[in-house]
Amino acid sequence: MGGVNPFNTVRQRVGDTIFSRIAGDEGPARRDRIHFSEGPRRFPPDSAIQRVHSDAAMFVGGMRALLLQSLHPLAMAAVDQHSGYRGDPWGRLQRTSTFLAETTFGTIEDADRAIAIVRSVHDRITGIAPDGRPYAASDPHLIRWVHVAEIDSFLRAHDRYGARPLDAAGRDAYVAETAHVARGLGAVDVPETVAELDEMMRAYRPELKGTREARRAARFILIHPPVPLALRAPYGMLSAAAVAMMPAWTRIPLRLPYLPIVEATAVRTSGIVITSGIRWAMGAGAPAAD
């Protein structure tokens, strides 16, 4: 006699909880529009960008990206003064995940519209950083920093925790495919290969430092996140995996722990467990960037 499979019920409940957090109340409607609207797509289903952005490793990569991006004082000043990440962190996450989904899986028309909206928002964001330097979110140099920190994080997380890691050609393809969005947002001289990405990351090093704002953001992300008590343990596993992937030179500026033996063993194992669990809960084909 047939009946309800309790494992499927649990899977559905956990998957719905994760999805509601990253996509919001309007998530189901947006998902249907992004994935089922008729029209040509910029990237095919077997593209490197869709493979990376649909994997649960994005949860680790996204957290690492936020920590890494915060090390540029001007980029951090723009986030600190304009994003409202402390007052509405889930709203910011939902807007970011929607943008990633639209530009990765959506129609070309929807993707280009999303890029135009973000670019118009950037045009209105200007200010003075705590060190006295002016900044503009539309600055191509800052846009490129945010881009390279993000794709470096997504790619490294996918290499370590992805269900189907890319080969060397696939990793280069990922960097090249993501470059389209960066150019659309106003970046110039965007990397097209992993070698170019690594070189550009090195080139930004002299500009990076751990400011008070960056350390405050790191504490918010890692120690005082607005996460329900029931989700604190899995969130802690994700955050530990993200910190373990941060370069050694970032640990002192951001006041992050550095325990290489623990990170290579226990933390890596817990990272595999939590990303596998998220992948199971959301279904193998459910895009993490949705």
Tab-separated table of C-alpha atoms in Angstrom:
chain	number	residue	atom	x	y	z
A	1	MET	CA	0.000	0.000	0.000
A	2	GLY	CA	1.382	3.388	-0.952
A	3	GLY	CA	1.928	6.233	1.458
A	4	VAL	CA	3.810	9.434	2.082
A	5	ASN	CA	7.564	8.957	2.131
A	6	PRO	CA	8.789	10.643	5.352
A	7	PHE	CA	12.226	11.296	3.878
A	8	ASN	CA	10.672	13.152	0.952
A	9	THR	CA	8.537	15.138	3.372
A	10	VAL	CA	11.570	16.188	5.396
A	11	ARG	CA	13.485	16.965	2.219
A	12	GLN	CA	10.643	19.151	0.964
A	13	ARG	CA	10.331	20.997	4.258
A	14	VAL	CA	14.053	21.693	4.569
A	15	GLY	CA	14.343	22.650	0.909
A	16	ASP	CA	11.422	25.063	1.215
A	17	THR	CA	12.989	26.652	4.297
A	18	ILE	CA	16.308	27.232	2.531
A	19	PHE	CA	14.606	28.537	-0.597
A	20	SER	CA	12.400	30.955	1.346
A	21	ARG	CA	15.448	32.419	3.052
A	22	ILE	CA	17.443	33.028	-0.105
A	23	ALA	CA	14.544	33.931	-2.430
A	24	GLY	CA	11.893	35.542	-0.213
A	25	ASP	CA	8.115	35.424	-0.401
A	26	GLU	CA	8.126	36.145	-4.112
A	27	GLY	CA	10.726	33.466	-4.785
A	28	PRO	CA	8.437	30.889	-6.431
A	29	ALA	CA	7.008	33.440	-8.858
A	30	ARG	CA	10.467	34.763	-9.708
A	31	ARG	CA	11.778	31.227	-10.170
A	32	ASP	CA	9.019	30.426	-12.627
A	33	ARG	CA	9.629	33.645	-14.549
A	34	ILE	CA	13.400	33.149	-14.687
A	35	HIS	CA	13.417	29.479	-15.632
A	36	PHE	CA	10.246	29.040	-17.660
A	37	SER	CA	9.810	32.289	-19.604
A	38	GLU	CA	10.138	31.758	-23.325
A	39	GLY	CA	13.066	33.337	-25.081
A	40	PRO	CA	16.730	32.785	-25.928
A	41	ARG	CA	19.246	32.344	-23.112
A	42	ARG	CA	22.790	33.667	-23.127
A	43	PHE	CA	24.179	30.460	-21.591
A	44	PRO	CA	23.144	26.874	-22.410
A	45	PRO	CA	22.251	24.364	-19.661
A	46	ASP	CA	25.641	22.630	-19.954
A	47	SER	CA	27.629	25.870	-19.662
A	48	ALA	CA	30.233	26.292	-16.937
A	49	ILE	CA	28.420	29.252	-15.396
A	50	GLN	CA	25.179	27.308	-15.000
A	51	ARG	CA	27.046	24.356	-13.533
A	52	VAL	CA	28.740	26.503	-10.895
A	53	HIS	CA	25.784	28.728	-10.060
A	54	SER	CA	23.381	25.814	-9.660
A	55	ASP	CA	25.505	23.996	-7.081
A	56	ALA	CA	25.173	24.115	-3.288
A	57	ALA	CA	28.841	25.143	-3.064
A	58	MET	CA	27.578	28.654	-3.888
A	59	PHE	CA	26.544	29.019	-0.229
A	60	VAL	CA	30.181	28.733	0.846
A	61	GLY	CA	31.448	30.779	-2.095
A	62	GLY	CA	28.988	33.584	-1.434
A	63	MET	CA	30.060	33.941	2.175
A	64	ARG	CA	33.733	33.933	1.201
A	65	ALA	CA	33.035	36.551	-1.483
A	66	LEU	CA	31.494	38.931	1.071
A	67	LEU	CA	34.480	38.588	3.384
A	68	LEU	CA	36.985	39.060	0.581
A	69	GLN	CA	35.173	42.014	-1.004
A	70	SER	CA	35.120	43.832	2.337
A	71	LEU	CA	38.900	44.211	2.242
A	72	HIS	CA	38.735	47.003	-0.336
A	73	PRO	CA	38.148	50.151	1.761
A	74	LEU	CA	36.188	51.999	-0.930
A	75	ALA	CA	34.001	49.060	-1.856
A	76	MET	CA	33.369	48.396	1.857
A	77	ALA	CA	32.481	52.046	2.462
A	78	ALA	CA	29.863	51.900	-0.285
A	79	VAL	CA	28.335	48.745	1.223
A	80	ASP	CA	28.487	50.067	4.771
A	81	GLN	CA	26.915	53.423	3.945
A	82	HIS	CA	24.337	52.413	1.341
A	83	SER	CA	23.428	48.717	1.303
A	84	GLY	CA	21.605	48.403	4.628
A	85	TYR	CA	23.029	44.909	5.047
A	86	ARG	CA	22.680	45.013	8.844
A	87	GLY	CA	19.110	46.267	8.826
A	88	ASP	CA	17.854	43.992	6.047
A	89	PRO	CA	20.402	41.224	5.435
A	90	TRP	CA	17.884	38.741	4.041
A	91	GLY	CA	16.523	41.328	1.634
A	92	ARG	CA	20.026	42.022	0.342
A	93	LEU	CA	20.667	38.287	-0.029
A	94	GLN	CA	17.419	37.849	-1.923
A	95	ARG	CA	18.200	40.720	-4.300
A	96	THR	CA	21.681	39.333	-4.949
A	97	SER	CA	20.460	35.781	-5.524
A	98	THR	CA	17.760	37.037	-7.895
A	99	PHE	CA	20.341	38.994	-9.893
A	100	LEU	CA	22.615	35.955	-10.164
A	101	ALA	CA	19.703	33.782	-11.249
A	102	GLU	CA	18.460	36.262	-13.848
A	103	THR	CA	21.867	36.787	-15.414
A	104	THR	CA	22.726	33.068	-15.373
A	105	PHE	CA	19.479	31.256	-16.164
A	106	GLY	CA	17.092	33.928	-17.441
A	107	THR	CA	16.274	35.048	-20.938
A	108	ILE	CA	18.676	37.500	-22.531
A	109	GLU	CA	16.004	40.172	-22.240
A	110	ASP	CA	15.537	39.578	-18.505
A	111	ALA	CA	19.279	39.344	-17.900
A	112	ASP	CA	20.015	42.608	-19.694
A	113	ARG	CA	17.179	44.322	-17.843
A	114	ALA	CA	18.587	43.153	-14.491
A	115	ILE	CA	22.042	44.471	-15.405
A	116	ALA	CA	20.594	47.837	-16.468
A	117	ILE	CA	18.698	48.173	-13.164
A	118	VAL	CA	21.784	47.450	-11.053
A	119	ARG	CA	23.869	49.819	-13.149
A	120	SER	CA	21.326	52.615	-12.637
A	121	VAL	CA	21.449	52.014	-8.875
A	122	HIS	CA	25.247	52.171	-8.924
A	123	ASP	CA	25.104	55.516	-10.723
A	124	ARG	CA	23.372	57.034	-7.686
A	125	ILE	CA	25.742	55.686	-5.032
A	126	THR	CA	28.575	58.027	-4.097
A	127	GLY	CA	30.165	59.110	-0.858
A	128	ILE	CA	33.269	59.658	1.218
A	129	ALA	CA	35.057	56.709	2.808
A	130	PRO	CA	36.235	56.952	6.442
A	131	ASP	CA	39.788	57.542	5.171
A	132	GLY	CA	38.605	60.696	3.355
A	133	ARG	CA	38.666	59.332	-0.193
A	134	PRO	CA	35.615	59.795	-2.415
A	135	TYR	CA	34.053	56.724	-3.974
A	136	ALA	CA	31.426	55.916	-6.581
A	137	ALA	CA	29.792	52.522	-6.984
A	138	SER	CA	29.953	53.066	-10.752
A	139	ASP	CA	33.765	53.229	-10.677
A	140	PRO	CA	34.932	50.544	-13.160
A	141	HIS	CA	37.887	49.705	-10.910
A	142	LEU	CA	35.630	48.956	-7.928
A	143	ILE	CA	33.128	47.036	-10.038
A	144	ARG	CA	35.957	44.870	-11.309
A	145	TRP	CA	37.184	44.214	-7.749
A	146	VAL	CA	33.736	43.090	-6.622
A	147	HIS	CA	33.531	40.867	-9.704
A	148	VAL	CA	36.917	39.180	-9.383
A	149	ALA	CA	36.489	38.598	-5.631
A	150	GLU	CA	33.103	37.047	-6.316
A	151	ILE	CA	34.029	34.713	-9.158
A	152	ASP	CA	37.286	33.715	-7.469
A	153	SER	CA	35.208	32.698	-4.440
A	154	PHE	CA	32.488	30.915	-6.406
A	155	LEU	CA	35.025	29.001	-8.464
A	156	ARG	CA	37.211	27.976	-5.522
A	157	ALA	CA	34.178	26.839	-3.539
A	158	HIS	CA	32.990	24.812	-6.509
A	159	ASP	CA	36.439	23.259	-6.904
A	160	ARG	CA	36.335	22.118	-3.283
A	161	TYR	CA	32.666	21.367	-2.628
A	162	GLY	CA	30.939	21.171	-5.999
A	163	ALA	CA	29.200	17.963	-7.042
A	164	ARG	CA	30.884	18.047	-10.450
A	165	PRO	CA	34.072	20.153	-10.349
A	166	LEU	CA	35.192	21.689	-13.621
A	167	ASP	CA	38.330	20.705	-15.503
A	168	ALA	CA	40.895	23.328	-16.539
A	169	ALA	CA	39.034	24.244	-19.727
A	170	GLY	CA	35.758	24.471	-17.826
A	171	ARG	CA	37.298	26.764	-15.202
A	172	ASP	CA	38.546	29.110	-17.931
A	173	ALA	CA	35.108	28.981	-19.558
A	174	TYR	CA	33.505	29.994	-16.263
A	175	VAL	CA	35.739	33.050	-15.935
A	176	ALA	CA	35.040	34.047	-19.543
A	177	GLU	CA	31.264	33.580	-19.229
A	178	THR	CA	30.978	35.618	-16.044
A	179	ALA	CA	32.931	38.452	-17.656
A	180	HIS	CA	29.854	39.422	-19.678
A	181	VAL	CA	27.955	40.566	-16.595
A	182	ALA	CA	30.935	42.498	-15.236
A	183	ARG	CA	31.283	44.394	-18.504
A	184	GLY	CA	27.574	45.081	-18.536
A	185	LEU	CA	27.894	46.662	-15.088
A	186	GLY	CA	30.726	48.891	-16.316
A	187	ALA	CA	33.935	47.000	-15.531
A	188	VAL	CA	36.820	47.115	-18.008
A	189	ASP	CA	39.788	44.809	-18.614
A	190	VAL	CA	37.877	41.921	-17.086
A	191	PRO	CA	39.739	38.573	-16.771
A	192	GLU	CA	38.849	35.857	-19.280
A	193	THR	CA	40.938	32.972	-17.910
A	194	VAL	CA	41.883	31.604	-14.500
A	195	ALA	CA	45.457	32.801	-15.012
A	196	GLU	CA	44.211	36.336	-15.688
A	197	LEU	CA	41.905	36.124	-12.675
A	198	ASP	CA	44.773	35.080	-10.404
A	199	GLU	CA	46.961	37.879	-11.741
A	200	MET	CA	44.232	40.464	-11.188
A	201	MET	CA	43.678	39.282	-7.635
A	202	ARG	CA	47.382	39.795	-6.986
A	203	ALA	CA	47.252	43.250	-8.568
A	204	TYR	CA	44.583	44.404	-6.098
A	205	ARG	CA	46.558	43.268	-3.039
A	206	PRO	CA	48.243	46.656	-2.330
A	207	GLU	CA	44.810	48.320	-2.138
A	208	LEU	CA	43.333	45.900	0.382
A	209	LYS	CA	43.262	46.372	4.138
A	210	GLY	CA	41.204	45.429	7.147
A	211	THR	CA	39.210	48.513	8.104
A	212	ARG	CA	36.940	48.849	11.111
A	213	GLU	CA	33.965	48.579	8.747
A	214	ALA	CA	35.325	45.380	7.202
A	215	ARG	CA	35.887	43.767	10.610
A	216	ARG	CA	32.405	44.812	11.722
A	217	ALA	CA	30.954	43.199	8.593
A	218	ALA	CA	32.942	40.025	9.239
A	219	ARG	CA	31.627	39.829	12.815
A	220	PHE	CA	28.081	40.323	11.567
A	221	ILE	CA	28.445	37.599	8.943
A	222	LEU	CA	30.259	35.072	11.109
A	223	ILE	CA	29.351	35.727	14.747
A	224	HIS	CA	26.092	37.675	14.916
A	225	PRO	CA	24.099	36.639	11.837
A	226	PRO	CA	20.288	37.062	11.876
A	227	VAL	CA	19.810	33.290	11.764
A	228	PRO	CA	17.136	31.371	13.741
A	229	LEU	CA	18.483	29.202	16.527
A	230	ALA	CA	17.554	26.012	14.658
A	231	LEU	CA	19.777	27.027	11.744
A	232	ARG	CA	22.797	28.180	13.745
A	233	ALA	CA	24.624	24.830	13.527
A	234	PRO	CA	24.416	24.440	9.719
A	235	TYR	CA	25.154	28.142	9.284
A	236	GLY	CA	28.232	27.718	11.476
A	237	MET	CA	29.425	24.864	9.269
A	238	LEU	CA	29.044	27.048	6.173
A	239	SER	CA	30.834	29.991	7.752
A	240	ALA	CA	33.704	27.795	8.969
A	241	ALA	CA	34.094	26.381	5.453
A	242	ALA	CA	34.122	29.914	4.017
A	243	VAL	CA	36.752	31.157	6.485
A	244	ALA	CA	38.904	28.096	5.796
A	245	MET	CA	39.000	29.080	2.117
A	246	MET	CA	40.166	32.639	2.814
A	247	PRO	CA	43.822	33.343	1.903
A	248	ALA	CA	46.183	33.303	4.876
A	249	TRP	CA	47.066	36.974	4.368
A	250	THR	CA	43.430	38.001	5.021
A	251	ARG	CA	43.209	36.458	8.488
A	252	ILE	CA	44.942	39.164	10.541
A	253	PRO	CA	43.286	42.156	8.771
A	254	LEU	CA	39.823	40.655	9.337
A	255	ARG	CA	40.627	39.070	12.727
A	256	LEU	CA	39.834	35.614	11.364
A	257	PRO	CA	41.183	32.425	12.953
A	258	TYR	CA	43.869	30.465	11.137
A	259	LEU	CA	43.986	26.773	12.046
A	260	PRO	CA	45.394	25.038	8.961
A	261	ILE	CA	45.316	21.467	10.300
A	262	VAL	CA	41.746	21.753	11.584
A	263	GLU	CA	40.669	23.532	8.406
A	264	ALA	CA	42.136	20.819	6.210
A	265	THR	CA	40.445	18.024	8.157
A	266	ALA	CA	37.411	18.674	10.354
A	267	VAL	CA	36.268	21.880	8.679
A	268	ARG	CA	36.634	20.457	5.189
A	269	THR	CA	34.668	17.373	6.202
A	270	SER	CA	31.897	19.475	7.733
A	271	GLY	CA	31.843	21.600	4.568
A	272	ILE	CA	31.273	18.495	2.482
A	273	VAL	CA	28.523	17.364	4.855
A	274	ILE	CA	26.620	20.666	4.848
A	275	THR	CA	26.858	21.312	1.099
A	276	SER	CA	25.788	17.727	0.413
A	277	GLY	CA	22.879	18.205	2.802
A	278	ILE	CA	21.769	21.409	1.087
A	279	ARG	CA	22.106	19.736	-2.302
A	280	TRP	CA	19.933	16.858	-1.091
A	281	ALA	CA	17.320	19.153	0.444
A	282	MET	CA	16.962	21.414	-2.572
A	283	GLY	CA	17.217	18.643	-5.166
A	284	ALA	CA	20.120	17.921	-7.497
A	285	GLY	CA	18.888	20.290	-10.183
A	286	ALA	CA	17.663	23.180	-8.014
A	287	PRO	CA	19.740	26.288	-8.740
A	288	ALA	CA	21.496	27.572	-5.634
A	289	ALA	CA	21.604	31.053	-7.172
A	290	ASP	CA	17.822	31.214	-7.302
